[in-house]
């Protein structure tokens, strides 16, 4: 499967003759399983029809800050959608605007709003390409982290021969693949993740559960997939979706089912992260009929559920085993005690005392604790938290 599978690739087309080749690049990217959106400078429309690119990419193509009905085209949303921004062809005018941040069109505004990697394929005539101003602007973009795909030598639009032709779509595709290949640090690793709540049935209509949405566990699975790992996600009941060819999602409801699946998949894993909020108790008996309401007090007999992480800690060999600790008070002390008791390599502490952290939110605030160290992080989006966790583990345990 291509490293571009499921990646969001934004193409920025500027006004040069090579713009027509972007239709081929769009098709190549889509064949690799990428999602493609295109934005153009107004001048680019003279070289390739927006209709061609919107038909191929299956998304509307924008070139101005508002559409025909005067709706604002949100360049920030477009920028945040992208996993990779490829500006091709890059003309001398757009190069100059990019290097000075002259945000007078949608493409430049989107570039300035991007936090994803950016690569560009310059296309200019011979002397323009060699001009010291062009060289300086290209150097400046490089210093700003933009990856420059070198122009090729050959016949130019002017009829002259020399360097300045835009790299061929196949070459641009290769640069895009290499970019993602470099980030596939966990390629070959098997990651097991538990996520979401468990529901312990009382009778056919009632259960004991908790407020876990699954967001933290799913964010971890998503980042592991982006890093190239093969992921097994054992998920309690949640409405969340995650699709990827390298993902094996196993849906469970109860702690017993989660325990059984975790034990079955643990041995083949290299890294296991338990983000699930497993119910600690289950009814001693399941009533096959709906329990009738009574006027006086009622009680349910409870027994402990299996401690999944403890069970994994007992059979751990080479695996890296990471747990979560959800606390309300004495966080560090309690997390350290779970780290030891469950034979973990590290534990991620999140506390319900921190606003925006824990259940349900899109954000979390964590500390990563191991036998010797504690690393504290500020409140972040759960995807960023997941990224911090993997970065930390990769660094500390030299997983790359
Ligand atoms: O799902 P979200 O809404 O995004 O919320 C995320 C989260 C708050 C659920 C998550 O970040 C989190 O903290 N998960 C662990 C919750 C929890 O059960 O913590 P605990 O301190 O009770 O358990 C410690 C560890 O043991 C956890 O890794 C847990 O998965 C595991 N455990 C607990 C009980 C049990 N019977 N079996 C277990 O394996």
Short mmCIF file of N, CA, C and O in Angstrom, two decimals, residues 54-114:
data_model
loop_
_atom_site.label_atom_id
_atom_site.label_comp_id
_atom_site.label_asym_id
_atom_site.label_seq_id
_atom_site.Cartn_x
_atom_site.Cartn_y
_atom_site.Cartn_z
N UNK A 54 -11.22 20.07 -10.80
CA UNK A 54 -12.28 19.71 -9.83
C UNK A 54 -12.87 18.35 -10.19
O UNK A 54 -13.22 17.57 -9.32
N UNK A 55 -12.95 18.05 -11.50
CA UNK A 55 -13.48 16.74 -11.90
C UNK A 55 -12.53 15.64 -11.46
O UNK A 55 -12.95 14.62 -10.90
N UNK A 56 -11.22 15.85 -11.67
CA UNK A 56 -10.25 14.81 -11.31
C UNK A 56 -10.14 14.65 -9.79
O UNK A 56 -10.02 13.54 -9.28
N UNK A 57 -10.16 15.78 -9.08
CA UNK A 57 -9.94 15.70 -7.62
C UNK A 57 -11.24 15.42 -6.86
O UNK A 57 -11.21 15.09 -5.68
N UNK A 58 -12.38 15.60 -7.53
CA UNK A 58 -13.71 15.43 -6.93
C UNK A 58 -13.96 16.43 -5.80
O UNK A 58 -14.68 16.17 -4.85
N UNK A 59 -13.31 17.58 -5.90
CA UNK A 59 -13.52 18.67 -4.93
C UNK A 59 -13.58 19.98 -5.70
O UNK A 59 -12.87 20.12 -6.71
N UNK A 60 -14.35 20.95 -5.21
CA UNK A 60 -14.34 22.25 -5.90
C UNK A 60 -12.95 22.87 -5.86
O UNK A 60 -12.19 22.66 -4.90
N UNK A 61 -12.62 23.59 -6.91
CA UNK A 61 -11.31 24.25 -6.98
C UNK A 61 -11.52 25.75 -6.70
O UNK A 61 -12.40 26.36 -7.29
N UNK A 62 -10.73 26.28 -5.77
CA UNK A 62 -10.90 27.70 -5.43
C UNK A 62 -9.67 28.50 -5.85
O UNK A 62 -8.54 28.00 -5.81
N UNK A 63 -9.92 29.77 -6.23
CA UNK A 63 -8.78 30.62 -6.57
C UNK A 63 -8.92 32.02 -5.97
O UNK A 63 -8.03 32.85 -6.10
N UNK A 64 -10.06 32.28 -5.33
CA UNK A 64 -10.27 33.60 -4.74
C UNK A 64 -10.78 33.44 -3.31
O UNK A 64 -11.14 32.33 -2.90
N UNK A 65 -10.81 34.55 -2.57
CA UNK A 65 -11.20 34.49 -1.16
C UNK A 65 -12.70 34.29 -0.96
O UNK A 65 -13.15 34.00 0.14
N UNK A 66 -13.49 34.50 -2.03
CA UNK A 66 -14.93 34.24 -1.95
C UNK A 66 -15.36 33.46 -3.19
O UNK A 66 -14.70 33.54 -4.23
N UNK A 67 -16.47 32.71 -3.08
CA UNK A 67 -16.94 31.99 -4.27
C UNK A 67 -17.98 32.83 -5.02
O UNK A 67 -18.21 34.00 -4.66
N UNK A 68 -18.64 32.22 -6.02
CA UNK A 68 -19.57 32.98 -6.86
C UNK A 68 -20.75 33.54 -6.07
O UNK A 68 -21.35 34.54 -6.44
N UNK A 69 -21.12 32.84 -4.96
CA UNK A 69 -22.24 33.34 -4.13
C UNK A 69 -21.76 34.24 -3.00
O UNK A 69 -22.47 34.48 -2.04
N UNK A 70 -20.51 34.67 -3.10
CA UNK A 70 -19.93 35.57 -2.10
C UNK A 70 -19.69 34.91 -0.74
O UNK A 70 -19.59 35.59 0.27
N UNK A 71 -19.63 33.57 -0.72
CA UNK A 71 -19.27 32.88 0.53
C UNK A 71 -17.76 32.94 0.69
O UNK A 71 -17.02 32.77 -0.28
N UNK A 72 -17.34 33.14 1.93
CA UNK A 72 -15.90 33.22 2.22
C UNK A 72 -15.25 31.84 2.08
O UNK A 72 -15.78 30.85 2.61
N UNK A 73 -14.16 31.76 1.38
CA UNK A 73 -13.40 30.51 1.29
C UNK A 73 -12.36 30.55 2.40
O UNK A 73 -11.45 31.39 2.38
N UNK A 74 -12.54 29.65 3.36
CA UNK A 74 -11.71 29.71 4.56
C UNK A 74 -10.35 29.06 4.30
O UNK A 74 -10.19 27.85 4.35
N UNK A 75 -9.34 29.92 4.05
CA UNK A 75 -8.00 29.41 3.72
C UNK A 75 -7.39 28.66 4.91
O UNK A 75 -6.60 27.75 4.74
N UNK A 76 -7.81 29.05 6.15
CA UNK A 76 -7.25 28.38 7.34
C UNK A 76 -7.73 26.93 7.38
O UNK A 76 -6.95 26.00 7.60
N UNK A 77 -9.03 26.72 7.10
CA UNK A 77 -9.56 25.35 7.09
C UNK A 77 -8.89 24.51 6.01
O UNK A 77 -8.59 23.33 6.22
N UNK A 78 -8.66 25.12 4.84
CA UNK A 78 -8.01 24.37 3.74
C UNK A 78 -6.60 23.98 4.20
O UNK A 78 -6.17 22.83 4.04
N UNK A 79 -5.90 24.93 4.82
CA UNK A 79 -4.52 24.67 5.27
C UNK A 79 -4.49 23.57 6.32
O UNK A 79 -3.64 22.68 6.28
N UNK A 80 -5.43 23.62 7.25
CA UNK A 80 -5.42 22.64 8.35
C UNK A 80 -5.81 21.24 7.86
O UNK A 80 -5.44 20.24 8.46
N UNK A 81 -6.58 21.19 6.76
CA UNK A 81 -6.99 19.89 6.20
C UNK A 81 -5.79 19.12 5.65
O UNK A 81 -5.73 17.89 5.73
N UNK A 82 -4.81 19.89 5.15
CA UNK A 82 -3.72 19.25 4.38
C UNK A 82 -2.68 18.54 5.25
O UNK A 82 -2.27 19.05 6.28
N UNK A 83 -2.29 17.34 4.78
CA UNK A 83 -1.11 16.66 5.37
C UNK A 83 0.14 17.07 4.60
O UNK A 83 1.26 16.91 5.09
N UNK A 84 -0.05 17.52 3.38
CA UNK A 84 1.08 17.95 2.54
C UNK A 84 0.56 18.99 1.56
O UNK A 84 -0.53 18.81 0.99
N UNK A 85 1.33 20.06 1.38
CA UNK A 85 0.96 21.12 0.41
C UNK A 85 2.03 21.13 -0.68
O UNK A 85 3.21 21.34 -0.38
N UNK A 86 1.60 20.86 -1.91
CA UNK A 86 2.57 20.89 -3.03
C UNK A 86 2.22 22.09 -3.92
O UNK A 86 1.10 22.15 -4.46
N UNK A 87 3.13 23.02 -4.06
CA UNK A 87 2.88 24.18 -4.94
C UNK A 87 3.62 23.92 -6.25
O UNK A 87 4.86 23.87 -6.28
N UNK A 88 2.86 23.69 -7.30
CA UNK A 88 3.46 23.32 -8.59
C UNK A 88 2.50 23.69 -9.72
O UNK A 88 1.31 23.39 -9.61
N UNK A 89 2.96 24.31 -10.79
CA UNK A 89 4.31 24.84 -10.92
C UNK A 89 4.45 26.09 -10.04
O UNK A 89 3.46 26.75 -9.75
N UNK A 90 5.69 26.41 -9.67
CA UNK A 90 5.95 27.63 -8.89
C UNK A 90 6.55 28.66 -9.83
O UNK A 90 7.65 28.46 -10.37
N UNK A 91 5.83 29.75 -10.04
CA UNK A 91 6.35 30.82 -10.91
C UNK A 91 7.22 31.77 -10.08
O UNK A 91 7.16 31.76 -8.84
N UNK A 92 7.98 32.61 -10.80
CA UNK A 92 8.84 33.58 -10.11
C UNK A 92 8.00 34.54 -9.27
O UNK A 92 8.39 34.92 -8.16
N UNK A 93 6.82 34.90 -9.77
CA UNK A 93 5.96 35.85 -9.03
C UNK A 93 5.52 35.24 -7.71
O UNK A 93 5.66 35.85 -6.65
N UNK A 94 4.99 33.99 -7.77
CA UNK A 94 4.52 33.36 -6.52
C UNK A 94 5.70 33.10 -5.60
O UNK A 94 5.58 33.26 -4.38
N UNK A 95 6.84 32.71 -6.16
CA UNK A 95 8.04 32.48 -5.34
C UNK A 95 8.35 33.75 -4.53
O UNK A 95 8.58 33.69 -3.32
N UNK A 96 8.35 34.87 -5.22
CA UNK A 96 8.67 36.13 -4.56
C UNK A 96 7.64 36.44 -3.47
O UNK A 96 8.00 36.82 -2.35
N UNK A 97 6.36 36.21 -3.78
CA UNK A 97 5.31 36.50 -2.78
C UNK A 97 5.42 35.56 -1.57
O UNK A 97 5.23 35.98 -0.44
N UNK A 98 5.74 34.29 -1.86
CA UNK A 98 5.87 33.32 -0.75
C UNK A 98 7.01 33.74 0.16
O UNK A 98 6.90 33.68 1.39
N UNK A 99 8.11 34.18 -0.46
CA UNK A 99 9.29 34.45 0.37
C UNK A 99 9.09 35.73 1.19
O UNK A 99 9.72 35.89 2.23
N UNK A 100 8.22 36.63 0.73
CA UNK A 100 7.97 37.87 1.49
C UNK A 100 6.64 37.83 2.24
O UNK A 100 6.30 38.78 2.93
N UNK A 101 5.88 36.74 2.08
CA UNK A 101 4.59 36.63 2.78
C UNK A 101 3.57 37.64 2.27
O UNK A 101 2.74 38.12 3.03
N UNK A 102 3.65 37.94 0.96
CA UNK A 102 2.71 38.92 0.38
C UNK A 102 1.38 38.22 0.09
O UNK A 102 1.17 37.66 -1.00
N UNK A 103 0.49 38.30 1.06
CA UNK A 103 -0.70 37.44 1.05
C UNK A 103 -1.85 38.06 0.25
O UNK A 103 -2.91 38.32 0.78
N UNK A 104 -1.65 38.27 -1.05
CA UNK A 104 -2.70 38.93 -1.83
C UNK A 104 -3.51 37.96 -2.68
O UNK A 104 -4.25 38.35 -3.56
N UNK A 105 -3.34 36.65 -2.46
CA UNK A 105 -4.26 35.69 -3.09
C UNK A 105 -4.46 34.48 -2.18
O UNK A 105 -3.73 34.31 -1.19
N UNK A 106 -5.44 33.66 -2.52
CA UNK A 106 -5.83 32.53 -1.66
C UNK A 106 -4.67 31.56 -1.43
O UNK A 106 -4.47 31.03 -0.34
N UNK A 107 -3.87 31.36 -2.50
CA UNK A 107 -2.78 30.38 -2.40
C UNK A 107 -1.74 30.83 -1.37
O UNK A 107 -1.31 30.04 -0.52
N UNK A 108 -1.37 32.10 -1.41
CA UNK A 108 -0.34 32.59 -0.46
C UNK A 108 -0.91 32.59 0.97
O UNK A 108 -0.22 32.19 1.91
N UNK A 109 -2.18 33.01 1.11
CA UNK A 109 -2.80 33.03 2.45
C UNK A 109 -2.83 31.61 3.02
O UNK A 109 -2.59 31.40 4.21
N UNK A 110 -3.12 30.63 2.16
CA UNK A 110 -3.17 29.23 2.61
C UNK A 110 -1.77 28.77 3.01
O UNK A 110 -1.59 28.12 4.05
N UNK A 111 -0.78 29.13 2.20
CA UNK A 111 0.62 28.77 2.51
C UNK A 111 1.00 29.30 3.90
O UNK A 111 1.58 28.58 4.72
N UNK A 112 0.63 30.57 4.16
CA UNK A 112 1.02 31.17 5.45
C UNK A 112 0.26 30.54 6.62
O UNK A 112 0.71 30.64 7.76
N UNK A 113 -0.84 29.88 6.34
CA UNK A 113 -1.64 29.26 7.41
C UNK A 113 -1.31 27.78 7.61
O UNK A 113 -1.89 27.12 8.46
N UNK A 114 -0.40 27.26 6.79
CA UNK A 114 -0.11 25.81 6.80
C UNK A 114 0.80 25.41 7.95
O UNK A 114 1.78 26.09 8.22
#
